[in-house]
Short mmCIF file of C-alpha atoms and ligand atoms in Angstrom, two decimals:
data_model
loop_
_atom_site.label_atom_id
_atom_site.label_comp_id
_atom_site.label_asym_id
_atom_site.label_seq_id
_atom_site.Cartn_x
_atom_site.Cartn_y
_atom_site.Cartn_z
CA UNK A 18 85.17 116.43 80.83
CA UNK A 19 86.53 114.60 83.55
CA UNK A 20 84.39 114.47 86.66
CA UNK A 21 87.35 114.80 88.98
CA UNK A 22 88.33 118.11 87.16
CA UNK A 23 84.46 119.75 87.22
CA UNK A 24 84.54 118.68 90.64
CA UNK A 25 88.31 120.74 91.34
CA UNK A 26 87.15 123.48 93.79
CA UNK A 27 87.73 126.77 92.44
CA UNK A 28 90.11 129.75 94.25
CA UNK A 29 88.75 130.95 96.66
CA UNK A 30 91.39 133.92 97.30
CA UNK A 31 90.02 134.60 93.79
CA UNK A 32 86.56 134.61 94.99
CA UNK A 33 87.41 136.89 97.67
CA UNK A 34 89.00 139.63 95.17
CA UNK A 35 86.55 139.55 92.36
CA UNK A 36 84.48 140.80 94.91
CA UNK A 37 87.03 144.48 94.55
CA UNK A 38 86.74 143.97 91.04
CA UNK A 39 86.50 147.51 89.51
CA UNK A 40 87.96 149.32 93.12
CA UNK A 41 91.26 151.04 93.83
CA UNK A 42 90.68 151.70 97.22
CA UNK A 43 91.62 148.37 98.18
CA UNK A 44 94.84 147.55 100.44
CA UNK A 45 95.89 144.38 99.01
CA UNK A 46 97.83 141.48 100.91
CA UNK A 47 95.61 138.44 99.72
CA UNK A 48 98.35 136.91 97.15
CA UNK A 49 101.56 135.23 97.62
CA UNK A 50 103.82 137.76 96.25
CA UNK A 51 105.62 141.13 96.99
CA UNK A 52 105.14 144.37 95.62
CA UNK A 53 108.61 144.51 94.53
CA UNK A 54 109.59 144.65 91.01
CA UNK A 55 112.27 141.84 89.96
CA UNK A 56 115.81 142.88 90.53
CA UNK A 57 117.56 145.40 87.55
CA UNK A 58 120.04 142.62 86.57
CA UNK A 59 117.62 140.22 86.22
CA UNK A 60 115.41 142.08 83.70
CA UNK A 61 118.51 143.10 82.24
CA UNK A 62 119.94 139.86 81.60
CA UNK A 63 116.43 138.91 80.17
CA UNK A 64 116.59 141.80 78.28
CA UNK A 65 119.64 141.15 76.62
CA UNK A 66 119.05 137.73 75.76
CA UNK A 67 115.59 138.35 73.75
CA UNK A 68 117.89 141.08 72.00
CA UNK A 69 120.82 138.62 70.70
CA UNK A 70 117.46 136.44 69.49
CA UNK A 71 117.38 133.47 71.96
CA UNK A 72 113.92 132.88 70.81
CA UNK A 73 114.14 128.84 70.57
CA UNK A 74 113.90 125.73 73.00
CA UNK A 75 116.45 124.63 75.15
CA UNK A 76 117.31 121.02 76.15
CA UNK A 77 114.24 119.34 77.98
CA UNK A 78 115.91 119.89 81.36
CA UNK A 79 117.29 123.59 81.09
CA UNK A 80 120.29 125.48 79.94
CA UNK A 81 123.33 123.49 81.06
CA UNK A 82 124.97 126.01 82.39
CA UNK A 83 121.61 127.40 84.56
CA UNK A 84 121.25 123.48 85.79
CA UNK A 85 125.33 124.03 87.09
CA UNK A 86 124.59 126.68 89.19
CA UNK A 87 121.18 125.66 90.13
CA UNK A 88 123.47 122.70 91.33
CA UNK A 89 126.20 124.82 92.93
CA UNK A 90 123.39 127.20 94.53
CA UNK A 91 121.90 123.94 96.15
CA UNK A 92 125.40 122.95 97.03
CA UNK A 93 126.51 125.65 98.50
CA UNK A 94 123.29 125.29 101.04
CA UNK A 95 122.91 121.85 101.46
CA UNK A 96 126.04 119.84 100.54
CA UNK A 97 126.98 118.24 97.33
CA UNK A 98 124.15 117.62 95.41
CA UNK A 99 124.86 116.89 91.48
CA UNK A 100 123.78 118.90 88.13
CA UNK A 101 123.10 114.95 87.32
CA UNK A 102 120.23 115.62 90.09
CA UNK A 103 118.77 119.17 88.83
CA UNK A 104 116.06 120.03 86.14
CA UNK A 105 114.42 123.33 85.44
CA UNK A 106 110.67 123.74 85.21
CA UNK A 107 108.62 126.53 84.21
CA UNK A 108 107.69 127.59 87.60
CA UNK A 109 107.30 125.85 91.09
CA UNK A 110 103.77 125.16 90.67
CA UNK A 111 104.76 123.43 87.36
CA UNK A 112 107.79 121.82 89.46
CA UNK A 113 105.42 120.03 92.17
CA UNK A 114 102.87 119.09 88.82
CA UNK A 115 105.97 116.97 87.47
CA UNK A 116 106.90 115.33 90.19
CA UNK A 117 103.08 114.23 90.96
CA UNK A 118 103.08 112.73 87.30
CA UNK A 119 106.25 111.43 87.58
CA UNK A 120 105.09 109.28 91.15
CA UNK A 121 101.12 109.28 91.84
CA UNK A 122 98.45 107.96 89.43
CA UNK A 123 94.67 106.82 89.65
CA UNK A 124 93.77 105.08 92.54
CA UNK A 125 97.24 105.84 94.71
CA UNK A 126 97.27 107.05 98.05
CA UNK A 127 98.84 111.01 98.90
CA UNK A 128 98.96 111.97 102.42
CA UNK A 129 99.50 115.86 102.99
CA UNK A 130 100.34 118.04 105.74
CA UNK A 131 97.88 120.25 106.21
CA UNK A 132 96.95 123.78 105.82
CA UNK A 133 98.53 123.65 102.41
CA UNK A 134 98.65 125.81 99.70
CA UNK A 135 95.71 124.05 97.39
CA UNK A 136 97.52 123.65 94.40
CA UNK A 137 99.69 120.72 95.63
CA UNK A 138 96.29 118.48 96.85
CA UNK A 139 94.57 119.59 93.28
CA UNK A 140 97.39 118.20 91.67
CA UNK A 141 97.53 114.71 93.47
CA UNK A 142 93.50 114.98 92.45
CA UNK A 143 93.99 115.44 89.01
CA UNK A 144 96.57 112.84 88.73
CA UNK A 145 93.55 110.60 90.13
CA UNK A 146 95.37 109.93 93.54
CA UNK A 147 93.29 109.80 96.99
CA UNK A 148 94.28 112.76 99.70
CA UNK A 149 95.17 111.67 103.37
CA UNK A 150 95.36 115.06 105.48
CA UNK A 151 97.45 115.27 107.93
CA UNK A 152 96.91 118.29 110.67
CA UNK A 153 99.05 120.76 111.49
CA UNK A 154 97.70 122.57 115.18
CA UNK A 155 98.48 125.48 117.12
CA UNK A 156 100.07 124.60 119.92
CA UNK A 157 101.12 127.16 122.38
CA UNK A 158 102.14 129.47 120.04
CA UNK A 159 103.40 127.24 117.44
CA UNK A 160 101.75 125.55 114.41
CA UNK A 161 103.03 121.81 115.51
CA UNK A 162 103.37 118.88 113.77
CA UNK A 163 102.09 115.89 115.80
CA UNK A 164 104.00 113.13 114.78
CA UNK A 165 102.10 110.36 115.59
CA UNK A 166 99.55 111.59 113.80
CA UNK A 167 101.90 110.89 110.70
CA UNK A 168 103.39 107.87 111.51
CA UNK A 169 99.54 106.73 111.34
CA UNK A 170 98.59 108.49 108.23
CA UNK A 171 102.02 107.28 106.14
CA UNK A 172 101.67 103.62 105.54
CA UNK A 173 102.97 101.17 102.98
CA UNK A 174 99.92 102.33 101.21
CA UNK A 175 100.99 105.27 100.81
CA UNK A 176 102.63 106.62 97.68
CA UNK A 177 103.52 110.48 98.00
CA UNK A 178 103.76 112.79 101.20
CA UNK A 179 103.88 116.21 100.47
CA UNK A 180 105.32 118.19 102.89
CA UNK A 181 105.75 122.10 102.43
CA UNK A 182 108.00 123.72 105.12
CA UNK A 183 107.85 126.72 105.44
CA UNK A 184 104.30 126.39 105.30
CA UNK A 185 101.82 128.31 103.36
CA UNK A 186 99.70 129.34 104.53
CA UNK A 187 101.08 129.27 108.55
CA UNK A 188 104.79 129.79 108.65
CA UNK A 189 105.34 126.43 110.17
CA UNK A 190 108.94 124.59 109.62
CA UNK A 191 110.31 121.66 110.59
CA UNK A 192 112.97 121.47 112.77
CA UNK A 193 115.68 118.78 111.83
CA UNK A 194 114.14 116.10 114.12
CA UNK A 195 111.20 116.03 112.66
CA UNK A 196 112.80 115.93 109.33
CA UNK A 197 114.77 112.97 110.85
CA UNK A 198 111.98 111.27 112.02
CA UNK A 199 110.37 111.77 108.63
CA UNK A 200 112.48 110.53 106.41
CA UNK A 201 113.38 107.29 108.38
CA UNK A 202 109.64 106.45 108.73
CA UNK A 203 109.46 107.11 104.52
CA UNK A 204 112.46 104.81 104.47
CA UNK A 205 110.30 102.29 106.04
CA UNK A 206 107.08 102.74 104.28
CA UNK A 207 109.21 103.19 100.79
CA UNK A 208 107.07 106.50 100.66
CA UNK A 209 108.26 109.10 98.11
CA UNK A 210 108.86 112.50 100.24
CA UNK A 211 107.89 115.13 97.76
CA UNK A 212 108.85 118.34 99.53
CA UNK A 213 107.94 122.00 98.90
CA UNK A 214 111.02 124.20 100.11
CA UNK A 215 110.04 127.03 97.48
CA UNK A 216 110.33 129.63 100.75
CA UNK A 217 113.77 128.03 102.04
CA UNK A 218 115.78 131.06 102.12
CA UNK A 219 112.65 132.95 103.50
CA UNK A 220 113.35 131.77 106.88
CA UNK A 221 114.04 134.46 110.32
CA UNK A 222 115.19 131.73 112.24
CA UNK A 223 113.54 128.94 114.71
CA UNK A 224 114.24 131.12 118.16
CA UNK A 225 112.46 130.72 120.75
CA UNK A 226 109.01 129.53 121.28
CA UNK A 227 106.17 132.07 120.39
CA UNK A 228 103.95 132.95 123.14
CA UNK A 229 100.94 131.27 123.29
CA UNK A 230 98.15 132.04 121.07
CA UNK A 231 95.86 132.59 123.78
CA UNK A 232 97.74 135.78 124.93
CA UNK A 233 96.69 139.23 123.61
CA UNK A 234 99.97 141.34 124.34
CA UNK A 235 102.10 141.84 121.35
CA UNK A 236 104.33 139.11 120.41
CA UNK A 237 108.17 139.09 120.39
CA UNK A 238 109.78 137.87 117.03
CA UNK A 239 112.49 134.81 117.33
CA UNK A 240 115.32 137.08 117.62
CA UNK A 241 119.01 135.45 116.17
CA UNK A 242 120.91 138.52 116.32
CA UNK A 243 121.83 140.67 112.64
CA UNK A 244 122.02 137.94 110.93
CA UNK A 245 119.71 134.36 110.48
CA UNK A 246 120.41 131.06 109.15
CA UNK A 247 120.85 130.87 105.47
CA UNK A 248 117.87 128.51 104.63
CA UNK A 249 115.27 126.46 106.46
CA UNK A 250 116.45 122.61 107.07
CA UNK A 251 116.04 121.11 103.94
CA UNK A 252 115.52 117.35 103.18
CA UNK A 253 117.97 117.89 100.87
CA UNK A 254 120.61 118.01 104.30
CA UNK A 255 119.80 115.02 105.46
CA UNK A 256 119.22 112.59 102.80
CA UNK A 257 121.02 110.14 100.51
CA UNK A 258 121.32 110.58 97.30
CA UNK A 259 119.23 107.57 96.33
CA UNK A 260 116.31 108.62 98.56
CA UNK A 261 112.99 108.28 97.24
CA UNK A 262 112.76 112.72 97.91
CA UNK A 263 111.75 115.26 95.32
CA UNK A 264 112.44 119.08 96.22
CA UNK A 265 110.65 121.78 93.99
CA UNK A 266 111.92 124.88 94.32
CA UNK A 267 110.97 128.48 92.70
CA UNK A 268 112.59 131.50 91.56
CA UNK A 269 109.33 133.49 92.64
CA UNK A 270 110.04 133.81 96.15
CA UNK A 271 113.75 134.51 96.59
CA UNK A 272 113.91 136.92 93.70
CA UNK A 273 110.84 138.08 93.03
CA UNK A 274 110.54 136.75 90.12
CA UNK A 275 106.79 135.41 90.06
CA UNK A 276 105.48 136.47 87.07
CA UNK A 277 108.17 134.62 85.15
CA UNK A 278 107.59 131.30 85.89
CA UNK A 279 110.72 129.63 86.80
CA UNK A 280 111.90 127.27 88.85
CA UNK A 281 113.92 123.54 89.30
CA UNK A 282 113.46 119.96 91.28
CA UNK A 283 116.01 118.35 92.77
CA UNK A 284 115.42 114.63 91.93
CA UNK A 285 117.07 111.10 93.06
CA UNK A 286 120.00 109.83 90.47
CA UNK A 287 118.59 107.89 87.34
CA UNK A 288 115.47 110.27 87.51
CA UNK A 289 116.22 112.95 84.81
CA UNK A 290 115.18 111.01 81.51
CA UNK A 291 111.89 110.31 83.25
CA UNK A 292 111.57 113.80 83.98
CA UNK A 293 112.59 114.83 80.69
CA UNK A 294 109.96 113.21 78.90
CA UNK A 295 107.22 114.73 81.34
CA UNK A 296 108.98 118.29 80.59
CA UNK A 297 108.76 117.34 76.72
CA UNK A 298 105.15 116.64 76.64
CA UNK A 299 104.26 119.40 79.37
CA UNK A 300 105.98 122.44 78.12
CA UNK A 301 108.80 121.13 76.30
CA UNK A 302 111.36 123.51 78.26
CA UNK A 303 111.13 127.08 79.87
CA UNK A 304 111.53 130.10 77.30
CA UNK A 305 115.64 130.88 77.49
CA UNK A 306 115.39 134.47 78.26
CA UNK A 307 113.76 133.54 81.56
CA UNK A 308 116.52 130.96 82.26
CA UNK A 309 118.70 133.89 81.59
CA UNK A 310 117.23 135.69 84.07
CA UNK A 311 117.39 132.85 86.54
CA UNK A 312 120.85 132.59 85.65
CA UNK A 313 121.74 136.64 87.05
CA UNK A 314 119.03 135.58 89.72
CA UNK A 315 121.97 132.88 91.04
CA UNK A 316 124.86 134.99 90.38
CA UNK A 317 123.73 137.95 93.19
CA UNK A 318 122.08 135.82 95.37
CA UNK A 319 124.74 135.81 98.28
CA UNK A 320 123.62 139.69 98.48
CA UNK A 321 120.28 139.82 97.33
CA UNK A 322 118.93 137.13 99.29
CA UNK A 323 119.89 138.28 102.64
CA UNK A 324 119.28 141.78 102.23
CA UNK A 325 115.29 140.22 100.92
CA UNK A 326 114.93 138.47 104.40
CA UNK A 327 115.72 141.51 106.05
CA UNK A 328 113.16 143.93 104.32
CA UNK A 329 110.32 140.52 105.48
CA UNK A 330 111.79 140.31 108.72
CA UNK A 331 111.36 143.77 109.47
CA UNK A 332 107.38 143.72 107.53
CA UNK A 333 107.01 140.63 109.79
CA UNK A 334 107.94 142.37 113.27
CA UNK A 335 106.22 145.68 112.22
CA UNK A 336 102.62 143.39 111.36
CA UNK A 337 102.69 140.42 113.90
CA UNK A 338 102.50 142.76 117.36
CA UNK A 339 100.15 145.24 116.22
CA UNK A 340 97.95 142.04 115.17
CA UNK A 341 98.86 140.74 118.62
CA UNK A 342 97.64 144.31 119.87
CA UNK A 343 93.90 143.67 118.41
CA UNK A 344 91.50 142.13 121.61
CA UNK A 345 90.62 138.92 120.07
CA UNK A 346 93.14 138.27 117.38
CA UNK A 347 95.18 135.37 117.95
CA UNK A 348 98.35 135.23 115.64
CA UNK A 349 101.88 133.65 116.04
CA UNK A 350 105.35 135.19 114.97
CA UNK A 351 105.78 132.88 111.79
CA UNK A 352 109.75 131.33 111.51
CA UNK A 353 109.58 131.61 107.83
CA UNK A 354 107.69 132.32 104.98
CA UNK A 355 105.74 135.85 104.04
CA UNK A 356 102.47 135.57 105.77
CA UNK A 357 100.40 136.39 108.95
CA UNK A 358 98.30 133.51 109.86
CA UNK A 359 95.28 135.04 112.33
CA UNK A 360 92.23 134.34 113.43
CA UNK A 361 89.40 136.64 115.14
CA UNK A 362 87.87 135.73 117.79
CA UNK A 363 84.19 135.20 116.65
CA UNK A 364 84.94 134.57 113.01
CA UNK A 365 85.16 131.44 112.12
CA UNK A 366 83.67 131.87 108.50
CA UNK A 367 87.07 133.07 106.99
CA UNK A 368 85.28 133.72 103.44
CA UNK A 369 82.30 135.79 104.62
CA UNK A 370 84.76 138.01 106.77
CA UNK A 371 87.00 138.16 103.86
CA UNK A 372 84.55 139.58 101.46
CA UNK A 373 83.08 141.55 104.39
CA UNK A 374 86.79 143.02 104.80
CA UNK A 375 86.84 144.20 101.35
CA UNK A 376 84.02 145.05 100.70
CA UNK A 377 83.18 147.17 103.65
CA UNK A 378 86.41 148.19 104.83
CA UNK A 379 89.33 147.85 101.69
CA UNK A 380 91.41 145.36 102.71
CA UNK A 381 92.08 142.51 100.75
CA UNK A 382 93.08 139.25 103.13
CA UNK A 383 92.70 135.45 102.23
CA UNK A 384 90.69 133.40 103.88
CA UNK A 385 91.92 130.29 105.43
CA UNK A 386 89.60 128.02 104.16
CA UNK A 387 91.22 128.33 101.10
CA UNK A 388 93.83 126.44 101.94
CA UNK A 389 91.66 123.63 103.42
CA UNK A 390 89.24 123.35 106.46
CA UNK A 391 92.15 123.00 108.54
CA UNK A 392 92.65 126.41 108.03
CA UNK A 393 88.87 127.74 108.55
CA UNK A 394 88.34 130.69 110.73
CA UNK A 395 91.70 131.53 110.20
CA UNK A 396 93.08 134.80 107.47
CA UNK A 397 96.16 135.08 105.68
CA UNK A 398 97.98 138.24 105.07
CA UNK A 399 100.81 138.38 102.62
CA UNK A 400 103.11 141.13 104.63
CA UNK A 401 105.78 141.67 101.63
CA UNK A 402 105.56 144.71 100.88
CA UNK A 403 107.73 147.57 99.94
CA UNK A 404 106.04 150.30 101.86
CA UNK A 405 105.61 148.93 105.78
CA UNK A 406 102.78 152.02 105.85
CA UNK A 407 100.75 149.79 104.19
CA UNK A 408 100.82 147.11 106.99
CA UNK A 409 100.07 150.14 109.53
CA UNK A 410 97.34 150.94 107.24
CA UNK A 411 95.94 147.90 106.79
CA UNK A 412 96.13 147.44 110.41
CA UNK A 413 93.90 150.58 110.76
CA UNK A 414 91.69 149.04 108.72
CA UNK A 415 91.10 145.68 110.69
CA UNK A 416 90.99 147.76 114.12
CA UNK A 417 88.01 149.53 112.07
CA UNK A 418 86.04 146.31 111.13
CA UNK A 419 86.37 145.13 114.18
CA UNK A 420 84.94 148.13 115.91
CA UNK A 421 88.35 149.45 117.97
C1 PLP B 513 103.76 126.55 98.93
C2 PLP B 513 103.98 126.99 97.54
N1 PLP B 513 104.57 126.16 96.68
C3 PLP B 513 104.81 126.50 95.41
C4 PLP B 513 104.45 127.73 94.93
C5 PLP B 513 104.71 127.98 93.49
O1 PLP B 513 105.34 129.13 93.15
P1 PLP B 513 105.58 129.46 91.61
O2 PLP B 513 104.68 128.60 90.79
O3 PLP B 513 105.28 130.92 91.46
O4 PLP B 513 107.00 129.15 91.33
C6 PLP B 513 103.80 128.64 95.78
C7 PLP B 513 103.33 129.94 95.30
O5 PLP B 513 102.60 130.67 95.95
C8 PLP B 513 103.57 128.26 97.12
O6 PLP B 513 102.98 129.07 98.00
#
């Protein structure tokens, strides 16, 4: 074996729940999904195609016509971007593993803002490539970017950034200036931007500033009125066609569709027979019921979507103030995403207190350190969830450990 793959550190959300192995007493918010099923006409439209026998591969890149309104559905976001640009993967995960083969081998440089969900630094790891991290902070309130910080870490050495926004595990999104600032500095470097905008339409809006994360009174959500902004700021608004940028995207979020494994990068022109080959020799194409699927997914998104956020927003601003309620949590109102970042005040070994939380108390939380030591002494908590009782619950549950 290679050493670099014994070496991969191993899940450590997964660590944290083999530890309720066996239990059903255990409130569960440590993984990245909802509780929701997948939408009727999605299943249906699966369904139906495994019943007229679509059993075979598709093209490399996807179903044409799934690519066309993958392109349309990015389009009709961000501004024209071309089917000539679009390629479906079998999952987002599998998404941000293509473009990392397609751009970063042995010995290459990968600078990564940081917390980060781990699979996008194993990947760069695998691949061989060297990890810069780059440190998000919270800054009165607000995970923040500090851009010199960047400019110092992105060089002409360096090959890839990866950039997730909205950020798992902390909610944090760029605004457009950064984005700005980004993508001109990339320009400069002739760094590849390879960004992670799988929880773009998960967004409640930038609002104003969270209170600081010193304060212990509850915390007032961004408020924008009934309705948000469609989707986070994508690279995809701002750049050129020609731009050394690769978006992965997911149907897992949006649509609750995790368990399928689905999802589509947006790529510079020229790049699809590159990407084709690495789709042959990966997984050769994803099954054509699930692009089926994906293909309903797209045609009720303008009400599904919406109607999704709304359901988070309203798990977000039922979770975040009691959290802020708790004498020594610190937590922020995130802007987008599905998850509470918090810390306790006295905790700062995030997978002891995990384990601790299950194992003494039922509740099933991530620990930050899985998603780097950035995020040490820090918990996640997934707040998708069909039944908001189960935040109040789980809330209950906390205020127990810690003695309230
Ligand atoms: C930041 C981020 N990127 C990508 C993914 C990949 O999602 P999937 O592989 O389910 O499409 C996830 C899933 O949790 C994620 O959190």
């Amino acid at each position: 074996m290679r050493d670099t793959i014994a070496r991969l550190p191993g899940s450590k959300i997964r660590e944290v729940a083999n530890a309720a192995m066996g239990r059903d007493d255990v409130l569960v918010f440590w993984f990245g999904e909802s509780d929701e099923v997948t939408p009727e006409p999605v299943r249906s439209a699966a369904a139906l195609s495994l019943q007229r026998g679509e059993t075979f591969y598709s093209h490399n890149l996807g179903l044409i016509e799934l690519r066309q309104s993958l392109a349309d559905y990015c389009t009709s976001l961000h501004g024209a971007v071309d089917v000539e640009r679009v390629a479906v993967t079998s999952s987002g995960v599998n998404a941000l593993m293509l473009a990392m083969q397609l751009l970063a081998g042995a010995g290459d440089e990968v600078a990564a803002v940081v917390p980060l969900w781990p699979n996008l630094t194993a990947q760069a790891a695998i691949m061989g490539a060297s990890v810069r991290r780059i440190a998000l902070r919270p800054v009165r309130g607000r995970w923040t970017l500090d851009m010199d910080a960047l400019r110092a870490a992105v060089t002409p050495a360096t090959r890839v950034l990866l950039i997730n926004a909205p950020n798992n595990p902390t909610g944090w999104t760029l605004t457009r200036d950064e984005q700005q600032a980004i993508l001109a500095h990339c320009r400069r470097t002739g760094t590849w931007i390879v960004a992670d905008e799988v929880y773009e339409r998960l967004y409640f809006g930038g609002g104003p500033a969270t209170p600081s994360f010193d304060e212990t009174r509850p915390l007032a959500a961004p408020s924008l009125g009934e309705t948000g902004p469609v989707a986070a700021p994508s690279f995809l608004d701002i750049a050129a066609d020609d731009d050394r940028l690769v978006v992965a995207h997911s149907f897992s979020k949006s649509f609750l569709m995790t368990g399928w494994r689905l999802g589509w990068l947006v790529l510079p022109r020229g790049h699809l027979d590159a990407i084709g080959k690495l789709i042959e020799f990966n997984t050769s194409c994803a099954p054509v019921f699930v692009q089926r699927g994906g293909l309903a997914a797209l045609q009720m998104a303008a009400d599904f979507v919406p109607a999704l956020v709304e359901r988070l927003r309203g798990c977000r601003d039922r979770l975040i103030p009691q959290l802020a309620a708790l004498p020594g949590v610190e937590v922020a109102s995130p802007p987008g995403g599905m998850y509470a970042f918090f810390r306790v005040q006295g905790q700062d070994d995030s997978l002891a207190f995990a384990k601790q939380l299950v194992e003494r108390h039922g509740l099933g939380l991530a620990p930050g350190v899985a998603f780097g030591a950035e995020g040490e002494g820090w918990l996640r908590w997934c707040f998708a969830s069909r039944d908001p009782q189960r935040l109040d619950e789980g809330v209950q549950r906390l205020a127990r450990a810690l003695g309230l």
